[in-house]
Structures are given as structure tokens and as C-alpha cells.
Amino acid sequence: QSALTQPASVSGSPGQSITISCTGTSSDVGGYSYVSWYQHHPDKAPKLMIFDVSYRPSGVSYRFSGSKSGNTAALTISGLRAEDEADYYCSSYTSRSTVIFGGGTKLTVL
Amino acid sequence: EVQLVESGGGLVQPGGSLRLSCAASAFTFSAYWMSWVRQAPGKGLEWVANIKQDGSETYYVDSVKGRFTISRDNAKNSLYLQMNSLRAEDTALYYCASFTIISRAFDYWGQGTLVIVSS
């Protein structure tokens, strides 16, 4: 099964908003509300930022939000900060009871 | 604070075996599905395997089926990954993570243990 499709990189200036897309199929992203987003800084453990498409775990900033339309999910980060610079991955549960990740997006804060 | 600490990584020859362990603390290990997720050098995250709370259900990515076995010991708060017939493409940082079944999300992660398959 191929990875979910994410842009390789996005960038934005401090204070701006950016959106990262995550495209799958009706067997994963489009078929379930089980889309999650992870932030991954180098040499650190990945961190859950969004689950169930649009819910934030306790402690995650309100600047992070998620959405989904059809087979494409999206992560929006508003009010960009330097510390947001990291790799971001989406994931989805699938019809085969497996989990699939996106290829990852490198966010650069200019 | 929840802690997941992986161990057992190292250098192994192609065709060899390795057993990874993950020790959990400060959370109710037996109440969670658990997972292994890996990241090859310069690549993205890849889900490897899931195991149900009581070990009665396991799921694997196609590329490791028949070669890897996920297991757990709830009495020891430990998760394992037995890796056999290792290939160069299994070289990666292997993370242990808890998998919340309600949301199908990985909420707690360890720091990872590095597996290198090379002759």
C-alpha cells in the first residue's frame, strides 16, 4: 500500500498561516475519521498534534487545526512560530485494519 | 510522566535476527493497544505492527509479514518485536508507541532504537 501523499515541503514567515495537505483514497482517509497528524523534530520522538481529523490532544496549541474533505485531509498552523519548524506526518487507519502514514512534509519557518 | 524506552537495536547481517524490547512506565500498559513504527534513514515514518491489549490480535505491514512478530508481556509492562530474516531495507530507527483504539492514533512514543542490517 502506497503512502499517503503530502507535499515534500512548505514554508511560511512568522505569524503567517500554512496548510499541509494529505491525500489518500476511499479505503483510508476518505473512509474513516481516523486521521492523525504528528510533529517530528530531529532526534526527538514524534508528537501527536491532531487526532480524529480535527481534535487536539491536551496541551497542543490552538494554532494547530485539522480538517478533511473527501479523500484529502489538511493540517493548518496559524500564527507560525520558529519552534513550529519540523517534519509533519499525517496518518490514517485503513480498511485492512492497518495504519498508513504520509510521506512527510518539512516545514520551514522563514 | 509516561515513558516508553526501547532497547535491543544494533548491527546485524542480512538474514539475521534481532529482538527489540520496549519498557513502559507511568501508564496502564495493559489497557492500550501497542505498536511499532519505524523510520529508515532519510525517509518518513512507516507503521510496522499493532497488538491488542491481550495479545489476541496482531496486524502487520505487508513488507514484514511472516518475518516479524509483535508480542507483549503485560505483567512486565513490556512490548517486543522479534525480527527474523532481516533485510537491508529493514534498517531504521524503530519506535515503540501506544495506539489509542478509539481514535486510531499513536499518543505516546519512545525515543527509538536503531537497527542496521548490513554485511
JSON list of C-alpha atoms in Angstrom, two decimals:
[
{"chain": "A", "resi": 1, "resn": "GLN", "atom": "CA", "xyz": [0.00, 0.00, 0.00]},
{"chain": "A", "resi": 2, "resn": "SER", "atom": "CA", "xyz": [1.48, 3.37, -1.02]},
{"chain": "A", "resi": 3, "resn": "ALA", "atom": "CA", "xyz": [2.00, 6.16, 1.47]},
{"chain": "A", "resi": 4, "resn": "LEU", "atom": "CA", "xyz": [-0.50, 8.98, 1.73]},
{"chain": "A", "resi": 5, "resn": "THR", "atom": "CA", "xyz": [0.51, 11.95, -0.45]},
{"chain": "A", "resi": 6, "resn": "GLN", "atom": "CA", "xyz": [1.88, 15.06, 1.26]},
{"chain": "A", "resi": 7, "resn": "PRO", "atom": "CA", "xyz": [3.88, 17.95, -0.21]},
{"chain": "A", "resi": 8, "resn": "ALA", "atom": "CA", "xyz": [7.58, 17.46, 0.42]},
{"chain": "A", "resi": 9, "resn": "SER", "atom": "CA", "xyz": [7.98, 20.95, 1.84]},
{"chain": "A", "resi": 10, "resn": "VAL", "atom": "CA", "xyz": [6.11, 24.09, 2.81]},
{"chain": "A", "resi": 11, "resn": "SER", "atom": "CA", "xyz": [7.33, 27.37, 4.21]},
{"chain": "A", "resi": 12, "resn": "GLY", "atom": "CA", "xyz": [5.98, 30.50, 5.82]},
{"chain": "A", "resi": 13, "resn": "SER", "atom": "CA", "xyz": [7.06, 33.55, 7.74]},
{"chain": "A", "resi": 14, "resn": "PRO", "atom": "CA", "xyz": [6.46, 34.03, 11.47]},
{"chain": "A", "resi": 15, "resn": "GLY", "atom": "CA", "xyz": [2.86, 34.99, 12.12]},
{"chain": "A", "resi": 16, "resn": "GLN", "atom": "CA", "xyz": [1.58, 33.61, 8.84]},
{"chain": "A", "resi": 17, "resn": "SER", "atom": "CA", "xyz": [-0.61, 30.53, 8.33]},
{"chain": "A", "resi": 18, "resn": "ILE", "atom": "CA", "xyz": [0.28, 27.44, 6.34]},
{"chain": "A", "resi": 19, "resn": "THR", "atom": "CA", "xyz": [-1.69, 24.35, 5.32]},
{"chain": "A", "resi": 20, "resn": "ILE", "atom": "CA", "xyz": [-0.33, 20.87, 4.68]},
{"chain": "A", "resi": 21, "resn": "SER", "atom": "CA", "xyz": [-2.47, 18.51, 2.63]},
{"chain": "A", "resi": 22, "resn": "CYS", "atom": "CA", "xyz": [-2.68, 14.73, 2.93]},
{"chain": "A", "resi": 23, "resn": "THR", "atom": "CA", "xyz": [-4.33, 12.78, 0.12]},
{"chain": "A", "resi": 24, "resn": "GLY", "atom": "CA", "xyz": [-5.37, 9.17, 0.28]},
{"chain": "A", "resi": 25, "resn": "THR", "atom": "CA", "xyz": [-8.19, 7.01, -1.01]},
{"chain": "A", "resi": 26, "resn": "SER", "atom": "CA", "xyz": [-11.68, 5.93, -0.02]},
{"chain": "A", "resi": 27, "resn": "SER", "atom": "CA", "xyz": [-10.05, 2.95, 1.73]},
{"chain": "A", "resi": 28, "resn": "ASP", "atom": "CA", "xyz": [-8.24, 5.17, 4.22]},
{"chain": "A", "resi": 29, "resn": "VAL", "atom": "CA", "xyz": [-8.56, 8.95, 4.54]},
{"chain": "A", "resi": 30, "resn": "GLY", "atom": "CA", "xyz": [-11.90, 9.14, 2.75]},
{"chain": "A", "resi": 31, "resn": "GLY", "atom": "CA", "xyz": [-13.44, 6.17, 4.51]},
{"chain": "A", "resi": 32, "resn": "TYR", "atom": "CA", "xyz": [-12.77, 6.98, 8.14]},
{"chain": "A", "resi": 33, "resn": "SER", "atom": "CA", "xyz": [-12.47, 9.87, 10.59]},
{"chain": "A", "resi": 34, "resn": "TYR", "atom": "CA", "xyz": [-9.26, 8.31, 11.89]},
{"chain": "A", "resi": 35, "resn": "VAL", "atom": "CA", "xyz": [-6.81, 10.86, 10.50]},
{"chain": "A", "resi": 36, "resn": "SER", "atom": "CA", "xyz": [-3.99, 12.00, 12.79]},
{"chain": "A", "resi": 37, "resn": "TRP", "atom": "CA", "xyz": [-1.11, 14.46, 12.46]},
{"chain": "A", "resi": 38, "resn": "TYR", "atom": "CA", "xyz": [2.33, 14.24, 14.06]},
{"chain": "A", "resi": 39, "resn": "GLN", "atom": "CA", "xyz": [5.09, 16.78, 14.58]},
{"chain": "A", "resi": 40, "resn": "HIS", "atom": "CA", "xyz": [8.62, 15.39, 14.42]},
{"chain": "A", "resi": 41, "resn": "HIS", "atom": "CA", "xyz": [11.67, 17.39, 15.41]},
{"chain": "A", "resi": 42, "resn": "PRO", "atom": "CA", "xyz": [15.06, 15.83, 14.57]},
{"chain": "A", "resi": 43, "resn": "ASP", "atom": "CA", "xyz": [16.35, 13.46, 17.25]},
{"chain": "A", "resi": 44, "resn": "LYS", "atom": "CA", "xyz": [13.10, 13.65, 19.21]},
{"chain": "A", "resi": 45, "resn": "ALA", "atom": "CA", "xyz": [10.09, 11.39, 19.48]},
{"chain": "A", "resi": 46, "resn": "PRO", "atom": "CA", "xyz": [7.16, 12.23, 17.19]},
{"chain": "A", "resi": 47, "resn": "LYS", "atom": "CA", "xyz": [4.34, 14.12, 18.91]},
{"chain": "A", "resi": 48, "resn": "LEU", "atom": "CA", "xyz": [0.61, 13.70, 18.30]},
{"chain": "A", "resi": 49, "resn": "MET", "atom": "CA", "xyz": [-0.86, 17.07, 17.28]},
{"chain": "A", "resi": 50, "resn": "ILE", "atom": "CA", "xyz": [-4.30, 16.17, 15.87]},
{"chain": "A", "resi": 51, "resn": "PHE", "atom": "CA", "xyz": [-6.47, 13.03, 16.09]},
{"chain": "A", "resi": 52, "resn": "ASP", "atom": "CA", "xyz": [-9.86, 12.10, 14.66]},
{"chain": "A", "resi": 53, "resn": "VAL", "atom": "CA", "xyz": [-9.32, 14.64, 11.84]},
{"chain": "A", "resi": 54, "resn": "SER", "atom": "CA", "xyz": [-9.73, 17.77, 13.94]},
{"chain": "A", "resi": 55, "resn": "TYR", "atom": "CA", "xyz": [-9.27, 17.14, 17.67]},
{"chain": "A", "resi": 56, "resn": "ARG", "atom": "CA", "xyz": [-6.29, 18.45, 19.62]},
{"chain": "A", "resi": 57, "resn": "PRO", "atom": "CA", "xyz": [-4.80, 16.47, 22.50]},
{"chain": "A", "resi": 58, "resn": "SER", "atom": "CA", "xyz": [-4.48, 18.27, 25.79]},
{"chain": "A", "resi": 59, "resn": "GLY", "atom": "CA", "xyz": [-1.53, 20.65, 25.71]},
{"chain": "A", "resi": 60, "resn": "VAL", "atom": "CA", "xyz": [-1.40, 21.17, 21.95]},
{"chain": "A", "resi": 61, "resn": "SER", "atom": "CA", "xyz": [-1.72, 24.79, 20.89]},
{"chain": "A", "resi": 62, "resn": "TYR", "atom": "CA", "xyz": [-5.00, 26.07, 19.40]},
{"chain": "A", "resi": 63, "resn": "ARG", "atom": "CA", "xyz": [-2.85, 27.30, 16.49]},
{"chain": "A", "resi": 64, "resn": "PHE", "atom": "CA", "xyz": [-2.96, 23.76, 15.14]},
{"chain": "A", "resi": 65, "resn": "SER", "atom": "CA", "xyz": [-6.17, 22.67, 13.42]},
{"chain": "A", "resi": 66, "resn": "GLY", "atom": "CA", "xyz": [-7.26, 19.84, 11.17]},
{"chain": "A", "resi": 67, "resn": "SER", "atom": "CA", "xyz": [-9.93, 19.24, 8.57]},
{"chain": "A", "resi": 68, "resn": "LYS", "atom": "CA", "xyz": [-10.96, 16.77, 5.88]},
{"chain": "A", "resi": 69, "resn": "SER", "atom": "CA", "xyz": [-12.85, 16.82, 2.62]},
{"chain": "A", "resi": 70, "resn": "GLY", "atom": "CA", "xyz": [-13.32, 13.61, 0.69]},
{"chain": "A", "resi": 71, "resn": "ASN", "atom": "CA", "xyz": [-10.02, 11.77, 0.36]},
{"chain": "A", "resi": 72, "resn": "THR", "atom": "CA", "xyz": [-7.91, 14.76, 1.43]},
{"chain": "A", "resi": 73, "resn": "ALA", "atom": "CA", "xyz": [-7.12, 15.87, 4.97]},
{"chain": "A", "resi": 74, "resn": "ALA", "atom": "CA", "xyz": [-5.33, 19.06, 5.93]},
{"chain": "A", "resi": 75, "resn": "LEU", "atom": "CA", "xyz": [-3.34, 20.47, 8.83]},
{"chain": "A", "resi": 76, "resn": "THR", "atom": "CA", "xyz": [-3.33, 24.24, 9.28]},
{"chain": "A", "resi": 77, "resn": "ILE", "atom": "CA", "xyz": [-0.88, 26.04, 11.52]},
{"chain": "A", "resi": 78, "resn": "SER", "atom": "CA", "xyz": [-1.74, 29.65, 12.22]},
{"chain": "A", "resi": 79, "resn": "GLY", "atom": "CA", "xyz": [0.50, 32.31, 13.74]},
{"chain": "A", "resi": 80, "resn": "LEU", "atom": "CA", "xyz": [3.65, 30.47, 12.70]},
{"chain": "A", "resi": 81, "resn": "ARG", "atom": "CA", "xyz": [6.48, 30.39, 15.22]},
{"chain": "A", "resi": 82, "resn": "ALA", "atom": "CA", "xyz": [10.12, 29.38, 14.87]},
{"chain": "A", "resi": 83, "resn": "GLU", "atom": "CA", "xyz": [9.53, 26.33, 17.07]},
{"chain": "A", "resi": 84, "resn": "ASP", "atom": "CA", "xyz": [6.95, 25.01, 14.61]},
{"chain": "A", "resi": 85, "resn": "GLU", "atom": "CA", "xyz": [9.76, 24.20, 12.17]},
{"chain": "A", "resi": 86, "resn": "ALA", "atom": "CA", "xyz": [9.73, 20.41, 11.96]},
{"chain": "A", "resi": 87, "resn": "ASP", "atom": "CA", "xyz": [8.59, 17.49, 9.84]},
{"chain": "A", "resi": 88, "resn": "TYR", "atom": "CA", "xyz": [4.85, 16.80, 9.83]},
{"chain": "A", "resi": 89, "resn": "TYR", "atom": "CA", "xyz": [3.22, 13.47, 9.07]},
{"chain": "A", "resi": 90, "resn": "CYS", "atom": "CA", "xyz": [-0.39, 12.52, 8.57]},
{"chain": "A", "resi": 91, "resn": "SER", "atom": "CA", "xyz": [-1.67, 9.02, 9.21]},
{"chain": "A", "resi": 92, "resn": "SER", "atom": "CA", "xyz": [-4.89, 7.16, 8.60]},
{"chain": "A", "resi": 93, "resn": "TYR", "atom": "CA", "xyz": [-6.47, 3.90, 9.64]},
{"chain": "A", "resi": 94, "resn": "THR", "atom": "CA", "xyz": [-7.32, 1.70, 6.66]},
{"chain": "A", "resi": 95, "resn": "SER", "atom": "CA", "xyz": [-9.95, -0.78, 5.58]},
{"chain": "A", "resi": 96, "resn": "ARG", "atom": "CA", "xyz": [-7.39, -3.57, 6.12]},
{"chain": "A", "resi": 97, "resn": "SER", "atom": "CA", "xyz": [-7.09, -2.71, 9.85]},
{"chain": "A", "resi": 98, "resn": "THR", "atom": "CA", "xyz": [-3.62, -1.29, 9.20]},
{"chain": "A", "resi": 99, "resn": "VAL", "atom": "CA", "xyz": [-2.22, 2.21, 9.53]},
{"chain": "A", "resi": 100, "resn": "ILE", "atom": "CA", "xyz": [-0.64, 4.23, 6.77]},
{"chain": "A", "resi": 101, "resn": "PHE", "atom": "CA", "xyz": [1.48, 7.38, 7.06]},
{"chain": "A", "resi": 102, "resn": "GLY", "atom": "CA", "xyz": [2.05, 10.19, 4.63]},
{"chain": "A", "resi": 103, "resn": "GLY", "atom": "CA", "xyz": [5.50, 10.73, 3.18]},
{"chain": "A", "resi": 104, "resn": "GLY", "atom": "CA", "xyz": [6.07, 13.70, 5.47]},
{"chain": "A", "resi": 105, "resn": "THR", "atom": "CA", "xyz": [6.28, 17.46, 4.95]},
{"chain": "A", "resi": 106, "resn": "LYS", "atom": "CA", "xyz": [9.22, 19.60, 6.01]},
{"chain": "A", "resi": 107, "resn": "LEU", "atom": "CA", "xyz": [8.00, 22.92, 7.38]},
{"chain": "A", "resi": 108, "resn": "THR", "atom": "CA", "xyz": [10.46, 25.80, 7.19]},
{"chain": "A", "resi": 109, "resn": "VAL", "atom": "CA", "xyz": [9.78, 28.99, 9.12]},
{"chain": "A", "resi": 110, "resn": "LEU", "atom": "CA", "xyz": [11.50, 31.74, 7.16]},
{"chain": "B", "resi": 1, "resn": "GLU", "atom": "CA", "xyz": [5.13, 11.09, 33.04]},
{"chain": "B", "resi": 2, "resn": "VAL", "atom": "CA", "xyz": [4.60, 8.29, 30.52]},
{"chain": "B", "resi": 3, "resn": "GLN", "atom": "CA", "xyz": [7.84, 6.64, 29.44]},
{"chain": "B", "resi": 4, "resn": "LEU", "atom": "CA", "xyz": [8.46, 4.18, 26.65]},
{"chain": "B", "resi": 5, "resn": "VAL", "atom": "CA", "xyz": [12.06, 3.02, 26.41]},
{"chain": "B", "resi": 6, "resn": "GLU", "atom": "CA", "xyz": [13.20, 0.87, 23.50]},
{"chain": "B", "resi": 7, "resn": "SER", "atom": "CA", "xyz": [16.24, -1.37, 23.50]},
{"chain": "B", "resi": 8, "resn": "GLY", "atom": "CA", "xyz": [17.77, -4.23, 21.56]},
{"chain": "B", "resi": 9, "resn": "GLY", "atom": "CA", "xyz": [18.82, -2.46, 18.38]},
{"chain": "B", "resi": 10, "resn": "GLY", "atom": "CA", "xyz": [22.20, -2.96, 16.78]},
{"chain": "B", "resi": 11, "resn": "LEU", "atom": "CA", "xyz": [24.12, -4.14, 13.74]},
{"chain": "B", "resi": 12, "resn": "VAL", "atom": "CA", "xyz": [23.03, -7.44, 12.23]},
{"chain": "B", "resi": 13, "resn": "GLN", "atom": "CA", "xyz": [23.89, -9.24, 9.00]},
{"chain": "B", "resi": 14, "resn": "PRO", "atom": "CA", "xyz": [21.30, -9.78, 6.28]},
{"chain": "B", "resi": 15, "resn": "GLY", "atom": "CA", "xyz": [19.29, -12.88, 7.06]},
{"chain": "B", "resi": 16, "resn": "GLY", "atom": "CA", "xyz": [19.92, -12.48, 10.77]},
{"chain": "B", "resi": 17, "resn": "SER", "atom": "CA", "xyz": [17.56, -11.95, 13.70]},
{"chain": "B", "resi": 18, "resn": "LEU", "atom": "CA", "xyz": [17.07, -9.35, 16.39]},
{"chain": "B", "resi": 19, "resn": "ARG", "atom": "CA", "xyz": [14.59, -8.87, 19.22]},
{"chain": "B", "resi": 20, "resn": "LEU", "atom": "CA", "xyz": [13.54, -5.37, 20.19]},
{"chain": "B", "resi": 21, "resn": "SER", "atom": "CA", "xyz": [12.04, -4.56, 23.57]},
{"chain": "B", "resi": 22, "resn": "CYS", "atom": "CA", "xyz": [10.05, -1.61, 24.86]},
{"chain": "B", "resi": 23, "resn": "ALA", "atom": "CA", "xyz": [9.65, -0.98, 28.59]},
{"chain": "B", "resi": 24, "resn": "ALA", "atom": "CA", "xyz": [6.63, 1.10, 29.59]},
{"chain": "B", "resi": 25, "resn": "SER", "atom": "CA", "xyz": [6.13, 3.06, 32.78]},
{"chain": "B", "resi": 26, "resn": "ALA", "atom": "CA", "xyz": [3.73, 5.56, 34.30]},
{"chain": "B", "resi": 27, "resn": "PHE", "atom": "CA", "xyz": [0.69, 4.43, 32.33]},
{"chain": "B", "resi": 28, "resn": "THR", "atom": "CA", "xyz": [-1.68, 1.49, 32.28]},
{"chain": "B", "resi": 29, "resn": "PHE", "atom": "CA", "xyz": [0.16, -0.58, 29.71]},
{"chain": "B", "resi": 30, "resn": "SER", "atom": "CA", "xyz": [-2.35, -3.44, 29.75]},
{"chain": "B", "resi": 31, "resn": "ALA", "atom": "CA", "xyz": [-5.17, -1.08, 28.75]},
{"chain": "B", "resi": 32, "resn": "TYR", "atom": "CA", "xyz": [-3.56, 0.00, 25.48]},
{"chain": "B", "resi": 33, "resn": "TRP", "atom": "CA", "xyz": [-3.03, -1.43, 22.06]},
{"chain": "B", "resi": 34, "resn": "MET", "atom": "CA", "xyz": [0.68, -1.03, 21.28]},
{"chain": "B", "resi": 35, "resn": "SER", "atom": "CA", "xyz": [2.61, -0.51, 18.07]},
{"chain": "B", "resi": 36, "resn": "TRP", "atom": "CA", "xyz": [5.98, -0.42, 16.38]},
{"chain": "B", "resi": 37, "resn": "VAL", "atom": "CA", "xyz": [6.70, 2.36, 13.90]},
{"chain": "B", "resi": 38, "resn": "ARG", "atom": "CA", "xyz": [9.98, 2.74, 12.02]},
{"chain": "B", "resi": 39, "resn": "GLN", "atom": "CA", "xyz": [11.86, 5.42, 10.13]},
{"chain": "B", "resi": 40, "resn": "ALA", "atom": "CA", "xyz": [14.54, 4.48, 7.63]},
{"chain": "B", "resi": 41, "resn": "PRO", "atom": "CA", "xyz": [17.45, 6.92, 7.22]},
{"chain": "B", "resi": 42, "resn": "GLY", "atom": "CA", "xyz": [16.27, 9.99, 5.31]},
{"chain": "B", "resi": 43, "resn": "LYS", "atom": "CA", "xyz": [12.77, 8.56, 4.93]},
{"chain": "B", "resi": 44, "resn": "GLY", "atom": "CA", "xyz": [9.37, 9.05, 6.52]},
{"chain": "B", "resi": 45, "resn": "LEU", "atom": "CA", "xyz": [7.54, 7.19, 9.25]},
{"chain": "B", "resi": 46, "resn": "GLU", "atom": "CA", "xyz": [6.25, 3.70, 8.46]},
{"chain": "B", "resi": 47, "resn": "TRP", "atom": "CA", "xyz": [3.84, 1.76, 10.64]},
{"chain": "B", "resi": 48, "resn": "VAL", "atom": "CA", "xyz": [5.12, -1.80, 11.26]},
{"chain": "B", "resi": 49, "resn": "ALA", "atom": "CA", "xyz": [2.76, -3.66, 13.59]},
{"chain": "B", "resi": 50, "resn": "ASN", "atom": "CA", "xyz": [-0.06, -3.41, 16.15]},
{"chain": "B", "resi": 51, "resn": "ILE", "atom": "CA", "xyz": [-1.06, -5.69, 19.01]},
{"chain": "B", "resi": 52, "resn": "LYS", "atom": "CA", "xyz": [-4.26, -5.71, 21.03]},
{"chain": "B", "resi": 53, "resn": "GLN", "atom": "CA", "xyz": [-4.28, -5.31, 24.81]},
{"chain": "B", "resi": 54, "resn": "ASP", "atom": "CA", "xyz": [-4.40, -9.06, 25.50]},
{"chain": "B", "resi": 55, "resn": "GLY", "atom": "CA", "xyz": [-2.27, -10.06, 22.51]},
{"chain": "B", "resi": 56, "resn": "SER", "atom": "CA", "xyz": [-5.17, -11.82, 20.79]},
{"chain": "B", "resi": 57, "resn": "GLU", "atom": "CA", "xyz": [-4.99, -9.68, 17.65]},
{"chain": "B", "resi": 58, "resn": "THR", "atom": "CA", "xyz": [-1.94, -8.59, 15.70]},
{"chain": "B", "resi": 59, "resn": "TYR", "atom": "CA", "xyz": [-1.57, -6.70, 12.42]},
{"chain": "B", "resi": 60, "resn": "TYR", "atom": "CA", "xyz": [1.47, -6.09, 10.23]},
{"chain": "B", "resi": 61, "resn": "VAL", "atom": "CA", "xyz": [2.56, -4.07, 7.25]},
{"chain": "B", "resi": 62, "resn": "ASP", "atom": "CA", "xyz": [2.83, -6.36, 4.22]},
{"chain": "B", "resi": 63, "resn": "SER", "atom": "CA", "xyz": [6.63, -5.99, 3.94]},
{"chain": "B", "resi": 64, "resn": "VAL", "atom": "CA", "xyz": [7.27, -7.68, 7.32]},
{"chain": "B", "resi": 65, "resn": "LYS", "atom": "CA", "xyz": [4.53, -10.33, 7.38]},
{"chain": "B", "resi": 66, "resn": "GLY", "atom": "CA", "xyz": [5.98, -13.75, 8.07]},
{"chain": "B", "resi": 67, "resn": "ARG", "atom": "CA", "xyz": [9.29, -12.28, 9.23]},
{"chain": "B", "resi": 68, "resn": "PHE", "atom": "CA", "xyz": [8.41, -10.07, 12.23]},
{"chain": "B", "resi": 69, "resn": "THR", "atom": "CA", "xyz": [6.34, -10.97, 15.29]},
{"chain": "B", "resi": 70, "resn": "ILE", "atom": "CA", "xyz": [4.94, -8.46, 17.74]},
{"chain": "B", "resi": 71, "resn": "SER", "atom": "CA", "xyz": [4.22, -9.66, 21.28]},
{"chain": "B", "resi": 72, "resn": "ARG", "atom": "CA", "xyz": [3.74, -8.29, 24.77]},
{"chain": "B", "resi": 73, "resn": "ASP", "atom": "CA", "xyz": [4.02, -9.23, 28.44]},
{"chain": "B", "resi": 74, "resn": "ASN", "atom": "CA", "xyz": [1.55, -7.18, 30.46]},
{"chain": "B", "resi": 75, "resn": "ALA", "atom": "CA", "xyz": [2.98, -8.47, 33.74]},
{"chain": "B", "resi": 76, "resn": "LYS", "atom": "CA", "xyz": [6.30, -6.88, 32.78]},
{"chain": "B", "resi": 77, "resn": "ASN", "atom": "CA", "xyz": [4.81, -3.81, 31.07]},
{"chain": "B", "resi": 78, "resn": "SER", "atom": "CA", "xyz": [6.84, -4.75, 28.02]},
{"chain": "B", "resi": 79, "resn": "LEU", "atom": "CA", "xyz": [6.38, -4.87, 24.26]},
{"chain": "B", "resi": 80, "resn": "TYR", "atom": "CA", "xyz": [8.55, -6.88, 21.89]},
{"chain": "B", "resi": 81, "resn": "LEU", "atom": "CA", "xyz": [9.34, -7.19, 18.20]},
{"chain": "B", "resi": 82, "resn": "GLN", "atom": "CA", "xyz": [11.04, -10.36, 17.02]},
{"chain": "B", "resi": 83, "resn": "MET", "atom": "CA", "xyz": [12.65, -9.67, 13.68]},
{"chain": "B", "resi": 84, "resn": "ASN", "atom": "CA", "xyz": [13.83, -12.60, 11.54]},
{"chain": "B", "resi": 85, "resn": "SER", "atom": "CA", "xyz": [15.23, -12.86, 8.01]},
{"chain": "B", "resi": 86, "resn": "LEU", "atom": "CA", "xyz": [16.34, -9.26, 8.20]},
{"chain": "B", "resi": 87, "resn": "ARG", "atom": "CA", "xyz": [16.98, -7.32, 5.01]},
{"chain": "B", "resi": 88, "resn": "ALA", "atom": "CA", "xyz": [18.92, -4.16, 4.26]},
{"chain": "B", "resi": 89, "resn": "GLU", "atom": "CA", "xyz": [15.62, -2.33, 3.80]},
{"chain": "B", "resi": 90, "resn": "ASP", "atom": "CA", "xyz": [14.73, -3.06, 7.44]},
{"chain": "B", "resi": 91, "resn": "THR", "atom": "CA", "xyz": [17.47, -0.65, 8.51]},
{"chain": "B", "resi": 92, "resn": "ALA", "atom": "CA", "xyz": [15.68, 2.04, 10.51]},
{"chain": "B", "resi": 93, "resn": "LEU", "atom": "CA", "xyz": [15.04, 3.70, 13.84]},
{"chain": "B", "resi": 94, "resn": "TYR", "atom": "CA", "xyz": [12.30, 1.63, 15.47]},
{"chain": "B", "resi": 95, "resn": "TYR", "atom": "CA", "xyz": [9.83, 3.43, 17.74]},
{"chain": "B", "resi": 96, "resn": "CYS", "atom": "CA", "xyz": [7.51, 1.88, 20.28]},
{"chain": "B", "resi": 97, "resn": "ALA", "atom": "CA", "xyz": [4.19, 3.73, 20.56]},
{"chain": "B", "resi": 98, "resn": "SER", "atom": "CA", "xyz": [0.85, 3.36, 22.31]},
{"chain": "B", "resi": 99, "resn": "PHE", "atom": "CA", "xyz": [-2.12, 3.14, 19.94]},
{"chain": "B", "resi": 100, "resn": "THR", "atom": "CA", "xyz": [-5.40, 4.52, 21.18]},
{"chain": "B", "resi": 101, "resn": "ILE", "atom": "CA", "xyz": [-8.04, 2.31, 19.54]},
{"chain": "B", "resi": 102, "resn": "ILE", "atom": "CA", "xyz": [-10.84, 4.87, 19.94]},
{"chain": "B", "resi": 103, "resn": "SER", "atom": "CA", "xyz": [-9.02, 7.35, 17.69]},
{"chain": "B", "resi": 104, "resn": "ARG", "atom": "CA", "xyz": [-6.58, 5.01, 15.94]},
{"chain": "B", "resi": 105, "resn": "ALA", "atom": "CA", "xyz": [-3.80, 7.44, 16.90]},
{"chain": "B", "resi": 106, "resn": "PHE", "atom": "CA", "xyz": [-0.32, 6.99, 18.36]},
{"chain": "B", "resi": 107, "resn": "ASP", "atom": "CA", "xyz": [-0.39, 9.09, 21.51]},
{"chain": "B", "resi": 108, "resn": "TYR", "atom": "CA", "xyz": [2.81, 8.18, 23.38]},
{"chain": "B", "resi": 109, "resn": "TRP", "atom": "CA", "xyz": [6.15, 7.47, 21.69]},
{"chain": "B", "resi": 110, "resn": "GLY", "atom": "CA", "xyz": [9.57, 6.27, 22.78]},
{"chain": "B", "resi": 111, "resn": "GLN", "atom": "CA", "xyz": [12.89, 7.70, 21.57]},
{"chain": "B", "resi": 112, "resn": "GLY", "atom": "CA", "xyz": [13.60, 4.74, 19.30]},
{"chain": "B", "resi": 113, "resn": "THR", "atom": "CA", "xyz": [16.27, 2.07, 18.90]},
{"chain": "B", "resi": 114, "resn": "LEU", "atom": "CA", "xyz": [18.43, 1.85, 15.77]},
{"chain": "B", "resi": 115, "resn": "VAL", "atom": "CA", "xyz": [18.61, -1.32, 13.71]},
{"chain": "B", "resi": 116, "resn": "ILE", "atom": "CA", "xyz": [21.24, -1.58, 10.98]},
{"chain": "B", "resi": 117, "resn": "VAL", "atom": "CA", "xyz": [21.18, -4.54, 8.63]},
{"chain": "B", "resi": 118, "resn": "SER", "atom": "CA", "xyz": [24.48, -4.75, 6.79]},
{"chain": "B", "resi": 119, "resn": "SER", "atom": "CA", "xyz": [27.25, -7.17, 5.99]}
]
